[in-house]
Short mmCIF file of C-alpha atoms (C1' of nucleotides) in Angstrom, two decimals:
data_model
loop_
_atom_site.label_atom_id
_atom_site.label_comp_id
_atom_site.label_asym_id
_atom_site.label_seq_id
_atom_site.Cartn_x
_atom_site.Cartn_y
_atom_site.Cartn_z
CA MET A 1 -21.12 12.09 -31.69
CA GLN A 2 -21.73 9.72 -34.55
CA LYS A 3 -21.92 6.10 -33.51
CA GLN A 4 -18.73 4.29 -34.43
CA GLU A 5 -17.21 0.96 -33.62
CA PHE A 6 -14.47 1.40 -31.06
CA HIS A 7 -12.61 -1.26 -29.17
CA LYS A 8 -12.35 -1.18 -25.43
CA VAL A 9 -8.73 -1.29 -24.31
CA ILE A 10 -9.33 -4.54 -22.45
CA ASN A 11 -10.49 -6.18 -25.69
CA ALA A 12 -7.72 -4.66 -27.78
CA LEU A 13 -5.22 -6.33 -25.46
CA LYS A 14 -6.73 -9.70 -26.38
CA LEU A 15 -6.15 -9.23 -30.13
CA GLY A 16 -3.16 -10.66 -31.98
CA GLU A 17 -0.29 -9.21 -33.97
CA GLY A 18 -1.37 -7.22 -37.00
CA GLU A 19 -5.05 -6.78 -36.11
CA LYS A 20 -6.63 -3.38 -36.68
CA VAL A 21 -8.00 -1.41 -33.72
CA LYS A 22 -9.92 1.80 -33.15
CA LEU A 23 -9.66 3.20 -29.66
CA ARG A 24 -10.74 6.32 -27.84
CA GLY A 25 -9.90 7.56 -24.41
CA TRP A 26 -7.56 9.80 -22.45
CA ILE A 27 -3.81 10.22 -22.38
CA ASP A 28 -2.65 8.84 -19.07
CA ASN A 29 0.97 9.75 -19.75
CA VAL A 30 3.03 10.84 -22.72
CA ARG A 31 6.76 10.50 -23.55
CA HIS A 32 8.28 12.27 -26.51
CA GLN A 33 11.32 10.77 -28.13
CA GLY A 34 12.09 12.86 -31.17
CA GLY A 35 10.27 11.30 -34.11
CA LEU A 36 8.73 8.73 -31.79
CA THR A 37 6.12 9.38 -29.12
CA PHE A 38 4.65 6.99 -26.60
CA ILE A 39 1.26 7.56 -25.06
CA ASP A 40 -0.45 5.47 -22.42
CA LEU A 41 -4.05 5.49 -23.60
CA ARG A 42 -6.65 4.94 -20.92
CA ASP A 43 -10.35 4.16 -21.22
CA SER A 44 -12.85 2.85 -18.68
CA SER A 45 -11.50 -0.67 -19.13
CA GLY A 46 -7.76 -0.18 -18.83
CA LYS A 47 -4.54 1.20 -20.33
CA ILE A 48 -2.48 0.40 -23.42
CA GLN A 49 0.69 1.91 -24.85
CA VAL A 50 0.35 3.57 -28.24
CA THR A 51 3.45 4.34 -30.33
CA ILE A 52 3.26 7.25 -32.73
CA LYS A 53 6.01 7.25 -35.34
CA LYS A 54 6.49 10.12 -37.70
CA GLN A 55 6.42 8.04 -40.86
CA ASN A 56 3.32 6.02 -39.86
CA LEU A 57 0.91 8.92 -39.49
CA THR A 58 -1.44 9.26 -42.44
CA ASN A 59 -3.80 12.01 -41.36
CA VAL A 60 -1.77 14.89 -39.98
CA ASN A 61 1.79 15.96 -39.66
CA TYR A 62 3.64 14.65 -36.67
CA GLU A 63 4.99 17.89 -35.18
CA GLU A 64 1.57 19.48 -35.27
CA ILE A 65 -0.16 16.62 -33.46
CA ILE A 66 2.36 15.97 -30.71
CA LYS A 67 2.09 19.57 -29.51
CA ASN A 68 -1.44 18.79 -28.32
CA LEU A 69 -0.75 15.37 -26.86
CA SER A 70 -0.67 16.49 -23.26
CA ARG A 71 -1.71 14.43 -20.26
CA GLU A 72 -5.48 13.84 -20.07
CA ALA A 73 -6.18 15.12 -23.58
CA SER A 74 -8.94 12.96 -25.11
CA VAL A 75 -8.12 11.28 -28.40
CA SER A 76 -9.34 8.68 -30.84
CA ILE A 77 -6.80 6.58 -32.68
CA GLU A 78 -6.61 3.92 -35.33
CA GLY A 79 -3.73 1.50 -35.46
CA ILE A 80 -2.44 -2.02 -35.52
CA ILE A 81 -1.72 -4.35 -32.62
CA LYS A 82 1.94 -5.14 -32.20
CA VAL A 83 3.38 -7.74 -29.88
CA ASP A 84 6.50 -6.22 -28.34
CA PRO A 85 8.27 -7.25 -25.14
CA ARG A 86 9.32 -3.62 -24.59
CA ALA A 87 5.70 -2.54 -24.15
CA PRO A 88 4.05 -2.70 -20.72
CA GLY A 89 1.90 -5.81 -20.81
CA GLY A 90 3.73 -7.06 -23.90
CA LYS A 91 1.36 -5.47 -26.45
CA GLU A 92 1.04 -2.01 -27.94
CA VAL A 93 -0.71 -0.21 -30.75
CA THR A 94 1.20 1.20 -33.71
CA CYS A 95 -0.73 4.34 -34.51
CA ASN A 96 -1.72 5.18 -38.12
CA SER A 97 -4.17 7.93 -37.45
CA ILE A 98 -4.91 10.10 -34.45
CA GLN A 99 -7.49 12.75 -33.68
CA ILE A 100 -7.62 15.09 -30.70
CA ILE A 101 -11.16 15.18 -29.30
CA GLY A 102 -10.44 17.57 -26.45
CA LYS A 103 -7.17 19.28 -25.57
CA SER A 104 -5.94 19.25 -21.99
CA GLU A 105 -4.40 22.07 -20.03
CA GLU A 106 -1.56 21.35 -17.61
CA TYR A 107 -3.02 18.51 -15.57
CA PRO A 108 -2.81 19.19 -11.83
CA ILE A 109 -2.58 15.57 -10.62
CA ARG A 110 1.02 14.39 -10.45
CA LYS A 111 3.18 12.09 -8.41
CA GLY A 112 4.14 13.51 -5.06
CA VAL A 113 1.20 15.82 -4.43
CA SER A 114 -0.20 16.05 -0.91
CA VAL A 115 -3.31 14.48 0.56
CA SER A 116 -5.14 17.78 0.85
CA TYR A 117 -4.18 18.75 -2.71
CA LEU A 118 -5.68 15.52 -4.01
CA LEU A 119 -8.84 16.13 -1.99
CA ASP A 120 -9.13 19.64 -3.43
CA HIS A 121 -8.81 18.09 -6.90
CA ARG A 122 -10.96 15.03 -6.33
CA HIS A 123 -13.00 15.82 -9.47
CA LEU A 124 -9.79 15.18 -11.47
CA TYR A 125 -8.21 12.58 -9.19
CA LEU A 126 -11.28 10.44 -9.78
CA ARG A 127 -9.89 9.36 -13.14
CA ARG A 128 -6.69 7.88 -11.68
CA GLU A 129 -6.48 4.09 -11.77
CA LYS A 130 -6.39 3.70 -8.01
CA MET A 131 -9.59 5.66 -7.43
CA GLN A 132 -11.23 3.84 -10.33
CA ALA A 133 -10.34 0.48 -8.82
CA ILE A 134 -11.67 1.40 -5.38
CA LEU A 135 -14.93 2.74 -6.77
CA LYS A 136 -15.41 -0.30 -9.01
CA ILE A 137 -15.05 -2.54 -5.98
CA ARG A 138 -17.49 -0.33 -4.07
CA ASN A 139 -19.88 -0.66 -6.98
CA LYS A 140 -19.70 -4.45 -6.93
CA LEU A 141 -20.11 -4.58 -3.16
CA LEU A 142 -23.35 -2.63 -3.49
CA GLU A 143 -24.44 -4.71 -6.47
CA GLY A 144 -23.68 -7.86 -4.48
CA ALA A 145 -25.75 -6.53 -1.59
CA ARG A 146 -28.74 -5.76 -3.80
CA ARG A 147 -28.50 -9.19 -5.43
CA TRP A 148 -28.57 -10.82 -2.01
CA PHE A 149 -31.57 -8.78 -0.90
CA LEU A 150 -33.38 -9.59 -4.15
CA GLU A 151 -32.68 -13.33 -3.81
CA ASN A 152 -33.94 -13.24 -0.25
CA GLU A 153 -37.12 -11.38 -1.14
CA TYR A 154 -36.50 -8.10 0.62
CA PHE A 155 -38.34 -4.92 -0.29
CA GLU A 156 -36.16 -1.89 -1.03
CA ILE A 157 -37.62 1.30 0.34
CA GLN A 158 -36.41 4.89 0.17
CA CYS A 159 -36.68 6.93 3.35
CA PRO A 160 -36.66 10.69 3.93
CA THR A 161 -33.58 12.83 4.36
CA PHE A 162 -35.41 15.63 6.22
CA ILE A 163 -36.54 14.48 9.63
CA THR A 164 -37.74 15.92 12.94
CA ALA A 165 -36.73 13.37 15.57
CA SER A 166 -33.40 11.88 16.42
CA VAL A 167 -32.85 8.12 16.33
CA GLU A 168 -30.00 8.12 18.81
CA GLY A 169 -30.97 10.77 21.35
CA GLY A 170 -27.33 11.85 21.63
CA ALA A 171 -25.73 11.91 18.20
CA THR A 172 -25.39 15.32 16.62
CA LEU A 173 -27.75 16.18 13.79
CA PHE A 174 -27.35 18.74 11.03
CA LYS A 175 -29.98 21.38 11.57
CA VAL A 176 -31.70 22.82 8.52
CA ASP A 177 -34.20 25.60 8.10
CA TYR A 178 -37.35 24.00 6.73
CA PHE A 179 -39.47 27.00 5.71
CA GLY A 180 -39.06 28.47 9.15
CA ARG A 181 -39.45 25.18 11.02
CA LYS A 182 -36.64 23.20 12.57
CA ALA A 183 -35.70 20.07 10.66
CA TYR A 184 -32.66 17.83 10.60
CA LEU A 185 -30.81 15.61 8.17
CA THR A 186 -31.34 11.94 8.86
CA GLN A 187 -28.68 10.03 10.77
CA SER A 188 -30.36 6.66 10.23
CA SER A 189 -33.44 5.35 8.46
CA GLN A 190 -34.06 2.73 11.12
CA PHE A 191 -37.34 4.13 12.45
CA TYR A 192 -38.77 4.40 8.94
CA LEU A 193 -37.70 0.86 8.15
CA GLU A 194 -39.38 -0.29 11.33
CA ALA A 195 -42.58 1.36 10.09
CA ALA A 196 -42.22 -0.44 6.77
CA ILE A 197 -41.92 -3.98 8.15
CA PHE A 198 -45.60 -3.93 9.04
CA GLY A 199 -46.67 -5.03 5.60
CA PHE A 200 -43.42 -5.66 3.80
CA GLU A 201 -41.88 -7.74 6.60
CA LYS A 202 -38.32 -7.70 5.20
CA VAL A 203 -37.03 -4.31 4.08
CA PHE A 204 -33.75 -2.58 3.35
CA THR A 205 -32.43 0.74 2.16
CA ILE A 206 -29.10 2.06 0.90
CA GLN A 207 -28.92 5.81 1.28
CA PRO A 208 -26.83 8.53 2.93
CA SER A 209 -26.91 9.26 6.63
CA PHE A 210 -25.53 12.45 8.13
CA ARG A 211 -23.63 13.06 11.35
CA ALA A 212 -22.68 16.56 12.47
CA GLU A 213 -19.71 15.34 14.49
CA LYS A 214 -16.36 17.02 13.97
CA SER A 215 -14.72 13.64 13.94
CA ARG A 216 -11.08 13.63 12.95
CA THR A 217 -10.53 9.95 12.32
CA ARG A 218 -9.98 7.65 9.37
CA LYS A 219 -13.38 6.04 9.77
CA HIS A 220 -15.82 8.95 9.94
CA LEU A 221 -17.53 11.02 7.28
CA THR A 222 -20.25 13.59 7.88
CA GLU A 223 -22.19 12.09 4.96
CA PHE A 224 -21.88 8.32 4.63
CA TRP A 225 -23.78 5.60 2.78
CA HIS A 226 -25.79 3.56 5.16
CA LEU A 227 -27.05 0.10 4.34
CA GLU A 228 -29.86 -0.71 6.73
CA ALA A 229 -32.31 -3.58 7.00
CA GLU A 230 -35.17 -4.41 9.30
CA VAL A 231 -36.96 -7.75 9.60
CA ALA A 232 -40.31 -8.55 11.20
CA PHE A 233 -40.40 -11.50 13.62
CA ALA A 234 -36.60 -11.70 13.59
CA THR A 235 -34.61 -12.19 16.79
CA HIS A 236 -31.16 -10.88 17.58
CA ASP A 237 -29.68 -14.26 16.59
CA ASP A 238 -31.59 -14.16 13.30
CA ILE A 239 -30.32 -10.69 12.47
CA MET A 240 -26.69 -11.69 13.09
CA GLU A 241 -27.16 -14.62 10.74
CA ILE A 242 -28.63 -12.24 8.14
CA GLU A 243 -25.74 -9.78 8.54
CA GLU A 244 -23.25 -12.59 8.15
CA ASP A 245 -24.85 -14.06 5.05
CA LEU A 246 -25.24 -10.63 3.44
CA LEU A 247 -21.71 -9.44 4.22
CA TYR A 248 -20.16 -12.70 3.10
CA ASN A 249 -22.04 -12.66 -0.20
CA MET A 250 -21.43 -9.03 -1.04
CA VAL A 251 -17.71 -9.35 -0.37
CA LYS A 252 -17.53 -12.66 -2.27
CA TYR A 253 -19.26 -11.06 -5.24
CA ALA A 254 -16.85 -8.09 -5.29
CA VAL A 255 -13.81 -10.37 -4.92
CA ASP A 256 -15.00 -12.56 -7.82
CA GLU A 257 -15.96 -9.65 -10.08
CA CYS A 258 -12.99 -7.34 -9.43
CA LYS A 259 -9.86 -9.49 -9.76
CA LYS A 260 -8.11 -6.86 -11.86
CA GLU A 261 -8.96 -4.08 -9.42
CA PHE A 262 -7.69 -6.04 -6.41
CA GLU A 263 -4.50 -6.75 -8.31
CA LEU A 264 -4.06 -3.06 -9.07
CA LEU A 265 -4.50 -2.28 -5.37
CA LYS A 266 -1.91 -4.99 -4.56
CA ARG A 267 -4.55 -6.88 -2.67
CA SER A 268 -4.93 -10.07 -4.67
CA ASN A 269 -4.56 -12.11 -1.49
CA PHE A 270 -7.80 -10.69 -0.07
CA GLU A 271 -10.54 -13.31 0.10
CA ALA A 272 -14.17 -13.44 1.10
CA PRO A 273 -14.29 -13.91 4.89
CA LYS A 274 -14.37 -17.37 6.46
CA ARG A 275 -17.61 -18.57 8.01
CA PRO A 276 -19.08 -18.83 10.49
CA PHE A 277 -18.15 -15.39 11.81
CA ILE A 278 -16.86 -15.20 15.36
CA ARG A 279 -19.45 -14.55 18.06
CA MET A 280 -18.20 -13.28 21.41
CA THR A 281 -19.99 -11.48 24.18
CA TYR A 282 -19.21 -7.98 25.35
CA LEU A 283 -17.98 -9.54 28.60
CA GLU A 284 -15.64 -11.89 26.72
CA ALA A 285 -14.35 -8.93 24.74
CA LEU A 286 -13.63 -7.08 28.00
CA GLU A 287 -11.55 -10.02 29.24
CA ILE A 288 -9.49 -10.05 26.04
CA ILE A 289 -8.93 -6.30 26.30
CA LYS A 290 -8.02 -6.54 29.98
CA GLY A 291 -5.57 -9.30 29.08
CA LYS A 292 -3.70 -6.74 26.96
CA GLY A 293 -3.28 -4.54 30.01
CA PHE A 294 -6.15 -2.09 29.48
CA ASP A 295 -8.14 -0.81 32.41
CA ILE A 296 -11.73 -1.34 31.32
CA LYS A 297 -14.79 -2.25 33.34
CA PHE A 298 -18.39 -3.28 32.76
CA GLY A 299 -20.41 -0.41 31.30
CA ASP A 300 -17.46 1.22 29.60
CA ASP A 301 -17.63 1.72 25.88
CA ILE A 302 -14.96 0.03 23.82
CA GLY A 303 -12.63 2.89 22.83
CA ALA A 304 -10.38 3.17 19.79
CA ASP A 305 -7.35 1.45 21.33
CA GLU A 306 -9.50 -1.31 22.83
CA GLU A 307 -11.30 -1.80 19.53
CA LYS A 308 -7.92 -2.31 17.85
CA VAL A 309 -7.05 -5.09 20.28
CA ILE A 310 -10.07 -7.09 19.13
CA ALA A 311 -9.81 -6.12 15.45
CA ASN A 312 -6.16 -7.19 15.27
CA GLN A 313 -6.67 -10.65 16.70
CA ILE A 314 -9.59 -11.86 14.58
CA ASP A 315 -9.13 -13.73 11.28
CA ARG A 316 -12.70 -13.12 10.13
CA PRO A 317 -15.55 -10.76 11.05
CA ALA A 318 -16.68 -10.98 14.66
CA PHE A 319 -19.88 -10.07 16.46
CA ILE A 320 -19.50 -8.47 19.88
CA MET A 321 -22.82 -9.30 21.51
CA TYR A 322 -24.95 -8.06 24.40
CA PHE A 323 -23.74 -4.54 25.07
CA PRO A 324 -24.80 -3.03 28.40
CA LYS A 325 -27.97 -0.96 28.36
CA VAL A 326 -26.04 2.15 29.48
CA THR A 327 -23.97 2.12 26.28
CA ARG A 328 -26.93 1.76 23.92
CA ALA A 329 -29.86 3.82 22.63
CA PHE A 330 -33.25 3.47 24.28
CA TYR A 331 -34.91 1.18 21.72
CA HIS A 332 -32.77 -1.92 22.27
CA GLN A 333 -34.50 -5.02 23.60
CA PRO A 334 -33.14 -6.03 27.03
CA HIS A 335 -31.45 -9.41 27.35
CA PRO A 336 -33.99 -11.89 28.82
CA GLU A 337 -31.43 -13.34 31.26
CA ASP A 338 -29.71 -10.12 32.32
CA ASN A 339 -31.69 -6.93 32.30
CA SER A 340 -28.53 -4.79 32.33
CA LEU A 341 -27.63 -6.08 28.86
CA THR A 342 -29.22 -5.63 25.46
CA LEU A 343 -29.88 -7.95 22.55
CA SER A 344 -27.53 -6.02 20.32
CA SER A 345 -24.19 -6.50 18.65
CA ASP A 346 -21.44 -4.69 16.83
CA LEU A 347 -19.86 -6.39 13.84
CA TYR A 348 -16.08 -5.98 13.61
CA ALA A 349 -14.00 -6.54 10.51
CA PRO A 350 -10.41 -7.82 10.89
CA THR A 351 -7.93 -4.93 11.33
CA GLN A 352 -10.75 -2.40 10.93
CA GLY A 353 -13.08 -2.63 13.88
CA GLU A 354 -16.72 -1.69 13.82
CA ILE A 355 -18.48 -1.83 10.45
CA ALA A 356 -22.06 -2.55 11.51
CA THR A 357 -24.40 -2.47 14.47
CA GLY A 358 -27.56 -4.47 14.88
CA GLY A 359 -30.01 -5.81 17.35
CA GLN A 360 -33.50 -6.59 18.42
CA ARG A 361 -35.85 -3.63 18.94
CA ILE A 362 -38.27 -3.22 21.82
CA HIS A 363 -41.72 -4.18 20.52
CA ASP A 364 -43.66 -3.65 23.75
CA LEU A 365 -45.20 -0.18 24.08
CA ASN A 366 -44.88 0.12 27.87
CA LEU A 367 -41.29 -1.08 27.94
CA LEU A 368 -40.39 1.37 25.18
CA LEU A 369 -42.05 4.24 27.08
CA LYS A 370 -40.16 3.27 30.21
CA ARG A 371 -36.85 3.26 28.36
CA ILE A 372 -37.58 6.67 26.80
CA GLU A 373 -38.18 8.07 30.29
CA GLU A 374 -35.06 6.44 31.70
CA ASN A 375 -33.06 8.16 28.97
CA ASN A 376 -34.63 11.53 29.82
CA LEU A 377 -36.17 11.81 26.38
CA ASN A 378 -39.57 13.28 25.61
CA PRO A 379 -42.14 10.68 24.43
CA LYS A 380 -43.84 13.41 22.40
CA ASP A 381 -40.84 13.45 20.08
CA TYR A 382 -41.44 9.78 19.30
CA GLU A 383 -45.22 9.70 18.85
CA TRP A 384 -45.31 8.05 15.45
CA TYR A 385 -42.58 5.61 16.47
CA LEU A 386 -44.60 4.64 19.54
CA ASP A 387 -47.66 4.19 17.34
CA LEU A 388 -45.91 1.29 15.66
CA ARG A 389 -46.24 -0.55 19.01
CA ARG A 390 -49.96 0.21 19.23
CA TYR A 391 -51.17 -1.53 16.07
CA GLY A 392 -50.15 -5.15 15.85
CA SER A 393 -46.60 -4.86 17.14
CA VAL A 394 -44.31 -7.83 16.49
CA PRO A 395 -40.81 -8.70 17.67
CA HIS A 396 -38.30 -7.48 15.11
CA ALA A 397 -34.65 -6.78 14.59
CA GLY A 398 -32.43 -4.86 12.21
CA PHE A 399 -28.98 -3.50 11.54
CA GLY A 400 -27.01 -0.74 9.86
CA MET A 401 -23.73 -1.09 7.97
CA GLY A 402 -21.31 1.63 6.94
CA ILE A 403 -20.60 1.18 3.25
CA GLU A 404 -17.40 3.22 3.29
CA ARG A 405 -16.05 1.21 6.23
CA ILE A 406 -16.68 -2.01 4.35
CA VAL A 407 -14.98 -0.58 1.26
CA LYS A 408 -12.04 0.54 3.41
CA TRP A 409 -11.67 -2.93 4.88
CA VAL A 410 -12.05 -4.80 1.59
CA THR A 411 -9.74 -2.54 -0.45
CA GLY A 412 -7.18 -2.04 2.32
CA ILE A 413 -7.14 1.74 1.94
CA ASN A 414 -6.42 3.66 5.10
CA HIS A 415 -9.15 6.29 5.11
CA VAL A 416 -12.89 6.16 4.43
CA ARG A 417 -12.72 9.38 2.44
CA ASP A 418 -11.12 7.38 -0.40
CA ALA A 419 -13.98 4.90 -0.29
CA ILE A 420 -16.40 7.42 -1.79
CA ALA A 421 -16.15 9.60 -4.90
CA PHE A 422 -16.77 12.95 -3.26
CA PRO A 423 -16.18 12.68 0.50
CA ARG A 424 -17.74 15.01 3.02
CA THR A 425 -15.82 15.55 6.23
CA SER A 426 -16.11 18.19 8.92
CA ASN A 427 -13.89 20.58 6.98
CA ARG A 428 -14.60 19.59 3.38
CA VAL A 429 -17.72 20.15 1.30
CA TYR A 430 -15.82 20.82 -1.93
CA PRO A 431 -15.59 19.64 -4.67
"C1'" G G 1 -14.88 19.93 21.50
"C1'" C G 2 -9.56 18.42 23.08
"C1'" C G 3 -4.17 17.31 21.94
"C1'" G G 4 0.05 17.31 18.45
"C1'" C G 5 2.37 18.68 13.86
"C1'" C G 6 2.44 21.59 9.40
"C1'" U G 7 1.78 26.35 6.20
"C1'" U G 8 8.40 29.04 1.72
"C1'" A G 9 7.89 28.89 -6.62
"C1'" G G 10 2.09 25.72 -10.08
"C1'" C G 11 3.37 20.88 -6.91
"C1'" U G 12 6.69 18.34 -3.09
"C1'" C G 13 10.13 20.16 0.16
"C1'" A G 14 15.17 22.31 2.18
"C1'" G G 15 16.56 26.89 4.67
"C1'" C G 16 14.44 28.49 10.75
"C1'" C G 17 17.96 25.77 16.18
"C1'" C G 18 22.94 29.92 15.80
"C1'" G G 19 18.35 36.90 12.46
"C1'" G G 20 21.93 39.92 7.46
"C1'" U G 21 15.29 40.26 2.45
"C1'" A G 22 15.61 32.72 -0.75
"C1'" G G 23 17.28 27.24 -2.92
"C1'" A G 24 16.48 22.03 -4.97
"C1'" G G 25 13.53 18.33 -7.50
"C1'" C G 26 9.19 17.85 -10.37
"C1'" A G 27 5.83 20.65 -13.64
"C1'" C G 28 5.89 24.55 -17.52
"C1'" U G 29 8.43 27.15 -22.12
"C1'" C G 30 12.35 26.57 -25.88
"C1'" G G 31 16.08 23.25 -28.18
"C1'" G G 32 17.84 17.98 -28.85
"C1'" C G 33 16.70 12.83 -29.10
"C1'" U G 34 13.10 6.50 -33.16
"C1'" G G 35 12.07 2.25 -27.57
"C1'" U G 36 10.23 5.19 -23.60
"C1'" U G 37 7.82 2.92 -18.91
"C1'" A G 38 7.23 8.82 -13.08
"C1'" A G 39 11.91 8.81 -20.14
"C1'" C G 40 16.45 11.48 -20.59
"C1'" C G 41 20.07 15.78 -21.81
"C1'" G G 42 20.81 21.36 -22.24
"C1'" A G 43 18.86 26.33 -21.50
"C1'" G G 44 14.97 29.61 -19.51
"C1'" G G 45 10.80 32.02 -16.89
"C1'" G G 46 8.62 31.64 -12.05
"C1'" G G 47 8.24 33.40 -4.78
"C1'" U G 48 4.93 40.75 -1.05
"C1'" C G 49 8.18 32.95 2.73
"C1'" G G 50 -0.52 31.60 5.46
"C1'" U G 51 -2.59 36.48 7.80
"C1'" G G 52 -2.11 40.31 11.56
"C1'" G G 53 0.81 42.32 15.39
"C1'" G G 54 5.45 42.53 18.36
"C1'" U G 55 11.04 42.37 19.37
"C1'" U G 56 15.28 44.23 16.41
"C1'" C G 57 19.40 48.77 12.82
"C1'" G G 58 17.53 44.37 10.15
"C1'" A G 59 12.65 38.74 10.55
"C1'" A G 60 11.20 33.05 6.14
"C1'" U G 61 14.22 32.60 10.74
"C1'" C G 62 12.68 34.87 17.59
"C1'" C G 63 7.69 35.99 20.43
"C1'" C G 64 2.08 36.45 20.49
"C1'" A G 65 -2.71 35.98 18.21
"C1'" C G 66 -5.75 34.25 14.29
"C1'" A G 67 -6.90 31.26 9.93
"C1'" G G 68 -6.42 26.88 6.99
"C1'" G G 69 -4.69 21.81 6.46
"C1'" C G 70 -3.03 17.00 8.25
"C1'" G G 71 -2.64 13.18 12.21
"C1'" G G 72 -4.80 11.26 16.83
"C1'" C G 73 -8.75 11.28 20.87
"C1'" G G 74 -13.95 11.63 22.01
"C1'" C G 75 -18.42 10.28 19.07
"C1'" C G 76 -19.95 6.39 15.88
"C1'" A G 77 -21.43 3.22 10.73
#
RNA sequence: GCCGCCUUAGCUCAGCCCGGUAGAGCACUCGGCUGUUAACCGAGGGGUCGUGGGUUCGAAUCCCACAGGCGGCGCCA
């Protein structure tokens, strides 16, 4: 298309009475009124009402053009800004000339359609204001994260999707046929990040992880975006401080940059979390949960109902520290004062629950081998990972955050599948 | 993997308990309307009631199986 000067809707709304505008975008809604037609014109920046009056059109005849003004048709228009209290937002465009760029068939997205219908039509639902707002906030959260990593001199590395060994012995991996060999889709880049710290020291990655669990919850996807970091010489305390500073700054950035989007989601009262974040031990968490009448004992995992107890009573993110060894994967560093505990923590967001997990990794070769055996795993599966402890091993720590869970928390939506453009769940790989 | 609910017009649902072969709203088509905000008013077209089997003179309706979807648990980020 020839390059032309068009206004963005957001800028058109700043102009005064009588100023000329050229706009292009999509018809969000249309209302015919005899010789008068209203369209809500939408572009990537917002919506504005355009009035098309029979006598004002210079380029085509009115009856001919309104036939093709269906929802989601793409159009370019020229007109004049008019201040009018009857228009949404107080301003509208009186149209002088209109051109249909692309006609639209009967648009399937309407009020009152079901959740599964919207998921089947996600490729079209994506253009609705609500989805746009969520994804813009997601975008700024990720931008905020990258800015923080850049300011703090981290190295961004990209890790493989095809892998051979599991990070968490237990979690279910997607199996793929790799030219006749068995391979899997990655569930975490942690081991690769650990390899990268020997040289880069502070590294991070933002890429998808895959879990072949048929989870039917509002917080699980089979393909989710995983923000992971690993830091040489860092302790468990250091890594919590890093998680806190990162999370605070990425949320603050999104809140500052997306005022309009938060307003649209009716979430203007959401603020960047207060600091410092809460730090409580696993044992303290158990006491709180017991206090609510739950029967839970040392060594038990914190289940969904128990997680809610904690999530609903915190006013800012909270670390739950020092999980028992029996609840954690083999690579976690034992607590120096209590060998049954680990130097690890889950990070909970208010009302949401777990959004990140981090901790200190075992850097001693013999201890790591011992833990592999205790977990009935085969050391041969972890040869290259063990190698990292053979050549200048250093204490180190890292964490992983679930991007969609953070988006869900920040935007207040009630399912992670709306926190990503094209969600993948156990029974959805389309569109 | 387990538990619960749902599946009837393009979409959202009513009808099912107490069996007699279907109805509303929205969308669509046509007509009307110069101030609508999910516009409105009038008319019209549109359904082998998820699939298979069973009971019955007769099944959307009762029974069984299967499939798909949604919600929750487990698992986790």
